[in-house]
PDB file of C-alpha atoms in Angstrom:
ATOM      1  CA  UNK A   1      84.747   1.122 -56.482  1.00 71.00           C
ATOM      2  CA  UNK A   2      84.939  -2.374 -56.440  1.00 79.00           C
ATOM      3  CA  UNK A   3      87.433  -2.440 -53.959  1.00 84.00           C
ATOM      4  CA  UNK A   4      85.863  -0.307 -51.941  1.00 85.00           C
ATOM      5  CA  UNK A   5      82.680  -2.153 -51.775  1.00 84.00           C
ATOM      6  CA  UNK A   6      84.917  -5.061 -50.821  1.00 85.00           C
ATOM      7  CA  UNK A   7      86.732  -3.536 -47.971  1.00 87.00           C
ATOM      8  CA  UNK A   8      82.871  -2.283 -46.850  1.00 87.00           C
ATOM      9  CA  UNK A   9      81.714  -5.570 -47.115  1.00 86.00           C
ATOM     10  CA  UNK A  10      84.901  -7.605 -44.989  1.00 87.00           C
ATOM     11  CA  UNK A  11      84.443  -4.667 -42.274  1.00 89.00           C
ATOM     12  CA  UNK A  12      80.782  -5.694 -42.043  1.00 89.00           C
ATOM     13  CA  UNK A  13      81.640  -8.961 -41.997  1.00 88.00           C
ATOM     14  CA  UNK A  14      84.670  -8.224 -38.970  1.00 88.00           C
ATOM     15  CA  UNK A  15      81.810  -5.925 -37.195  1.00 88.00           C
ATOM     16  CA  UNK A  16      79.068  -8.318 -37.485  1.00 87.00           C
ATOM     17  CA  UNK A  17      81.726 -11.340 -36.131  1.00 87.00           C
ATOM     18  CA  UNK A  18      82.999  -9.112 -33.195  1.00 88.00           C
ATOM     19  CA  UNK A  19      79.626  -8.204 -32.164  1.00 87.00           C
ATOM     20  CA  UNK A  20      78.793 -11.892 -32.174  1.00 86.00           C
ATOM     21  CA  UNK A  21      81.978 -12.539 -29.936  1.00 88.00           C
ATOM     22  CA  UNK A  22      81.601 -10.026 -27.414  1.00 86.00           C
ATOM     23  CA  UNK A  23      77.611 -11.577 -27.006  1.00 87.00           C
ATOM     24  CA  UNK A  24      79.068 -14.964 -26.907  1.00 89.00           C
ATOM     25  CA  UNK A  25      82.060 -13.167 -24.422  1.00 90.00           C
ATOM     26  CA  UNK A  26      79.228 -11.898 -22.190  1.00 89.00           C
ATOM     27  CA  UNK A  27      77.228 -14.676 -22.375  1.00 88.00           C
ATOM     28  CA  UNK A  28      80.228 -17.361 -21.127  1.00 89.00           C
ATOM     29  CA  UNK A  29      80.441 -14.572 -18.395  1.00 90.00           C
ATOM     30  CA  UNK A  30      77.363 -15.024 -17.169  1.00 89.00           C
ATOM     31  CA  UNK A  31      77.355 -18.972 -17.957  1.00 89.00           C
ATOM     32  CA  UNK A  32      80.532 -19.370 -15.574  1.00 90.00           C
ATOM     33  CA  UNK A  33      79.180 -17.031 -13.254  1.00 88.00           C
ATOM     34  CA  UNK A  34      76.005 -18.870 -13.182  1.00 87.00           C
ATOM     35  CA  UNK A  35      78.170 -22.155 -13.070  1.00 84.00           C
ATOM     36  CA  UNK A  36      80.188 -20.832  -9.639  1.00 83.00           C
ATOM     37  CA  UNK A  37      76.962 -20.280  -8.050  1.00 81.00           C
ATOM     38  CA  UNK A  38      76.092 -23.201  -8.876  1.00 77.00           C
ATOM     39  CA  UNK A  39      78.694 -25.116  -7.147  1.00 77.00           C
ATOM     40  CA  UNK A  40      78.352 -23.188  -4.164  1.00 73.00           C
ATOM     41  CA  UNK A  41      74.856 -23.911  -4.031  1.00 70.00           C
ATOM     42  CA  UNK A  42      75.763 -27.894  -4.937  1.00 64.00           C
ATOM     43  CA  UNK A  43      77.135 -28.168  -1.809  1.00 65.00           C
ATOM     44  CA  UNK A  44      74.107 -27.450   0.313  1.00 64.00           C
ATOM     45  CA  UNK A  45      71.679 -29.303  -2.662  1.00 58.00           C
ATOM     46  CA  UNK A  46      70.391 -32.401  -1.879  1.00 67.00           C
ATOM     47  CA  UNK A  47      70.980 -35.511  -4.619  1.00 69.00           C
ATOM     48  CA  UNK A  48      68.120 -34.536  -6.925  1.00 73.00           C
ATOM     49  CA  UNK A  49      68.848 -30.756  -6.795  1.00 77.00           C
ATOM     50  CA  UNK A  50      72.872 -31.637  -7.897  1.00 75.00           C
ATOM     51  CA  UNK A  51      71.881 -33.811 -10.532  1.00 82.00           C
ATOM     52  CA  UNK A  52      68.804 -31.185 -12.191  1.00 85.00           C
ATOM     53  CA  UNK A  53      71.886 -28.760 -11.937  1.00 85.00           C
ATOM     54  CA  UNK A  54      74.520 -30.331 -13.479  1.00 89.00           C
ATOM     55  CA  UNK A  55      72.123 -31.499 -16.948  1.00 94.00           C
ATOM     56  CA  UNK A  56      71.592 -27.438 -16.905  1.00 94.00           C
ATOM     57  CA  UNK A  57      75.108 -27.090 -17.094  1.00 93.00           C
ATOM     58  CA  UNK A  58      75.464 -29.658 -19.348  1.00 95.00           C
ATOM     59  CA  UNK A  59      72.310 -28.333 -21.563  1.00 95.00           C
ATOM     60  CA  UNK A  60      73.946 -24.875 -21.660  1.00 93.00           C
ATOM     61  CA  UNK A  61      77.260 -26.093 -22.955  1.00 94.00           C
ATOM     62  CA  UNK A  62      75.412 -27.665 -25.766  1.00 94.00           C
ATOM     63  CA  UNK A  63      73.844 -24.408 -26.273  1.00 93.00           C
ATOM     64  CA  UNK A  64      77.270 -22.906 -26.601  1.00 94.00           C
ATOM     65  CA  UNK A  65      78.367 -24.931 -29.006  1.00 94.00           C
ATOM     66  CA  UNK A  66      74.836 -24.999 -30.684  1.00 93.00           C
ATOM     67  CA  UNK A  67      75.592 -21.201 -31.030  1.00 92.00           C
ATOM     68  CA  UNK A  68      79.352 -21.380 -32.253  1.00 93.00           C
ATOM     69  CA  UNK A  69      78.244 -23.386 -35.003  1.00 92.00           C
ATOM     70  CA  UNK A  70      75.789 -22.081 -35.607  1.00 92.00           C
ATOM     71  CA  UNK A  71      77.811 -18.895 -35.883  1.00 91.00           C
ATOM     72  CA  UNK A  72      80.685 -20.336 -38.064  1.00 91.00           C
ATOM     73  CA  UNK A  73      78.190 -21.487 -40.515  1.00 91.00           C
ATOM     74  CA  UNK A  74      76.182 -18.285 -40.901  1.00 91.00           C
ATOM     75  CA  UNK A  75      80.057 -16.445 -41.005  1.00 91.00           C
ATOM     76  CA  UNK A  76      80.771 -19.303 -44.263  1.00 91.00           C
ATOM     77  CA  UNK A  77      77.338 -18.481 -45.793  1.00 89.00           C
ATOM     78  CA  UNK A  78      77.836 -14.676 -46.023  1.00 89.00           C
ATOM     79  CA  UNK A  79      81.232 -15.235 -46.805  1.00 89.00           C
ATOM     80  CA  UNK A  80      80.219 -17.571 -49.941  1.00 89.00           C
ATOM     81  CA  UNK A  81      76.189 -14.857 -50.654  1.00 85.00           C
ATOM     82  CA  UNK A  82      79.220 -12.077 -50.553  1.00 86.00           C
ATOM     83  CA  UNK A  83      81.454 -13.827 -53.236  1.00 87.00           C
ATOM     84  CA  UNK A  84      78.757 -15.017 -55.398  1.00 87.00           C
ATOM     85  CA  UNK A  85      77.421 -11.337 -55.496  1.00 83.00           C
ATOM     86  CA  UNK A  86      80.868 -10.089 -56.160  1.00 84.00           C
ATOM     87  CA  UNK A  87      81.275 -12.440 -59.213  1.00 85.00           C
ATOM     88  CA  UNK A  88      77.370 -11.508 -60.621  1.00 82.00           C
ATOM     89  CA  UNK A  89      78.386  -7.475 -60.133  1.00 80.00           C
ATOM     90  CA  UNK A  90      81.398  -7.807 -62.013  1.00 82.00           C
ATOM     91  CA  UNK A  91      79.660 -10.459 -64.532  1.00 82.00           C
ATOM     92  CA  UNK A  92      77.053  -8.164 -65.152  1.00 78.00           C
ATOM     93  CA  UNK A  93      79.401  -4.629 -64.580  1.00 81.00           C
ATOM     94  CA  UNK A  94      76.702  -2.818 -62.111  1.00 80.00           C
ATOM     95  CA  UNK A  95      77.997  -1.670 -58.772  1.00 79.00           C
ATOM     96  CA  UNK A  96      74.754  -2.024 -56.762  1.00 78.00           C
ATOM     97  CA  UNK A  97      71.772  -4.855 -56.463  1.00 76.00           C
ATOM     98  CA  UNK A  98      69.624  -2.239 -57.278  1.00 82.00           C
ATOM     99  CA  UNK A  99      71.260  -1.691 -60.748  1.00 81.00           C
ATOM    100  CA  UNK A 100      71.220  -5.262 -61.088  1.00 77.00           C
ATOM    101  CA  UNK A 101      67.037  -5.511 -60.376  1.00 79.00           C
ATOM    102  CA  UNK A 102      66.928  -2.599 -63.175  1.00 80.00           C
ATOM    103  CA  UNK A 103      69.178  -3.997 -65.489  1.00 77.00           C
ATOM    104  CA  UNK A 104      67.482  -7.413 -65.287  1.00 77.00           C
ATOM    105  CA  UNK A 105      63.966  -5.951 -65.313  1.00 79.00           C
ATOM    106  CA  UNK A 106      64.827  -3.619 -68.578  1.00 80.00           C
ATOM    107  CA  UNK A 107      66.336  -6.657 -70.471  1.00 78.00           C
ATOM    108  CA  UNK A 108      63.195  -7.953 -72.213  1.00 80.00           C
ATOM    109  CA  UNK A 109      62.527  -4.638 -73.372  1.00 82.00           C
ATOM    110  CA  UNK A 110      65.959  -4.214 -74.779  1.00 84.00           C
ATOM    111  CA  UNK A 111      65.534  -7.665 -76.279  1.00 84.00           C
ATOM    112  CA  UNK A 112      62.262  -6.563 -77.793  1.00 87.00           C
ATOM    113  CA  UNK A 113      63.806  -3.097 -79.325  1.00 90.00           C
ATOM    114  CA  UNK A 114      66.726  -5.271 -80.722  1.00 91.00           C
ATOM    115  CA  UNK A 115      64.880  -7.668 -82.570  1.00 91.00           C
ATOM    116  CA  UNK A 116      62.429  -4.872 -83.720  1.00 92.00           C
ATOM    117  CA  UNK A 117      65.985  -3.231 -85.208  1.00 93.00           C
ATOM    118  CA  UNK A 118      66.900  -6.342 -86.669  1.00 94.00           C
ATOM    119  CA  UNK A 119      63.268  -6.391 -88.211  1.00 94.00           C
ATOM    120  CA  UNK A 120      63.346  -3.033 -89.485  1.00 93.00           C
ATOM    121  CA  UNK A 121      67.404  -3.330 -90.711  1.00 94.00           C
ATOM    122  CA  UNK A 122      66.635  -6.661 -92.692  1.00 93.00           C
ATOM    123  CA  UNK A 123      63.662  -5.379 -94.575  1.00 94.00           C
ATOM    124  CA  UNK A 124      65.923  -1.907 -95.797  1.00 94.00           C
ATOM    125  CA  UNK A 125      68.466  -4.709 -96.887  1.00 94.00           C
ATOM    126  CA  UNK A 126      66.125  -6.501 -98.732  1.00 94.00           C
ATOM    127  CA  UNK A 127      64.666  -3.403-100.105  1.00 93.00           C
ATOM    128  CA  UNK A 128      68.637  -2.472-101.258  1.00 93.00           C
ATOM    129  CA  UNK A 129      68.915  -5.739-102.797  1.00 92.00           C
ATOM    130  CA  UNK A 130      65.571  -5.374-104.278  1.00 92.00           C
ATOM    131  CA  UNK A 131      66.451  -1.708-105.834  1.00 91.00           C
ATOM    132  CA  UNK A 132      69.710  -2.697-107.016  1.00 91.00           C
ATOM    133  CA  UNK A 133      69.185  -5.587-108.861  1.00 89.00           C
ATOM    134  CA  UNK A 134      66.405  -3.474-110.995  1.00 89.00           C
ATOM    135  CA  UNK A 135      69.279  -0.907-111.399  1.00 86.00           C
ATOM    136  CA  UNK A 136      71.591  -3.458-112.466  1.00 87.00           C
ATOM    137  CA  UNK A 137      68.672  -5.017-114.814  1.00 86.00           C
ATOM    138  CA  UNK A 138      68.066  -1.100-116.147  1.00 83.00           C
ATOM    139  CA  UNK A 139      71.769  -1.000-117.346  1.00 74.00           C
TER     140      UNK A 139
END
């Protein structure tokens, strides 16, 4: 089970990262198509025009890498949220987070019933001791 959830988890993870590549794919499309038609248009521009072009070029580029960052760091982060609640599940031995909400809600209840059984089990001790030692006082 574990393993499975595993593999489930790294093919989310493989989805989710080549649905962020093909955007980024399409999106570089359209940037360098955008770009081309840009330099046609730079030749016909005057000065100002060139120069308001080229920082858009330059401001998109930053974007991109903005975004791949931006992207390898939210990869690392699930990556490291995935591990973490890999380690807690097989800490705690549940298989889902919703056994782990239940489990962690029902523990002060448990906690209470255990000490309640302590309770109970030390006063039939001391109620054992109690009888025996009269028996052993009767002989």
């Amino acid at each position: 089970r574990i393993v499975e959830d595993e593999r489930n988890r790294e093919l989310a993870i493989k989805q989710l990262e080549a649905s962020d590549a093909g955007r980024m794919e399409e999106w570089n499309r359209e940037r360098v198509s955008s770009n081309l038609a840009m330099q046609v248009s730079l030749k016909d521009a005057n000065r100002s025009e060139r120069d308001r072009l080229q920082r858009t070029i330059r401001d998109r580029e930053s974007q991109l890498k903005e975004l791949s960052k931006s992207l390898e760091e939210n990869a690392a982060k699930l990556a490291s949220f995935d591990e973490s609640f890999t380690h807690v599940k097989q800490a705690t031995g549940v298989n889902s987070l919703t056994e782990m909400v239940h489990k962690s809600t029902n523990h002060e209840g448990n906690h209470l019933q255990l000490m309640q059984e302590k309770k109970d089990a030390e006063e039939r001790l001391k109620a054992a001791k109690t009888s025996l030692s009269k028996d052993q006082k009767a002989l």
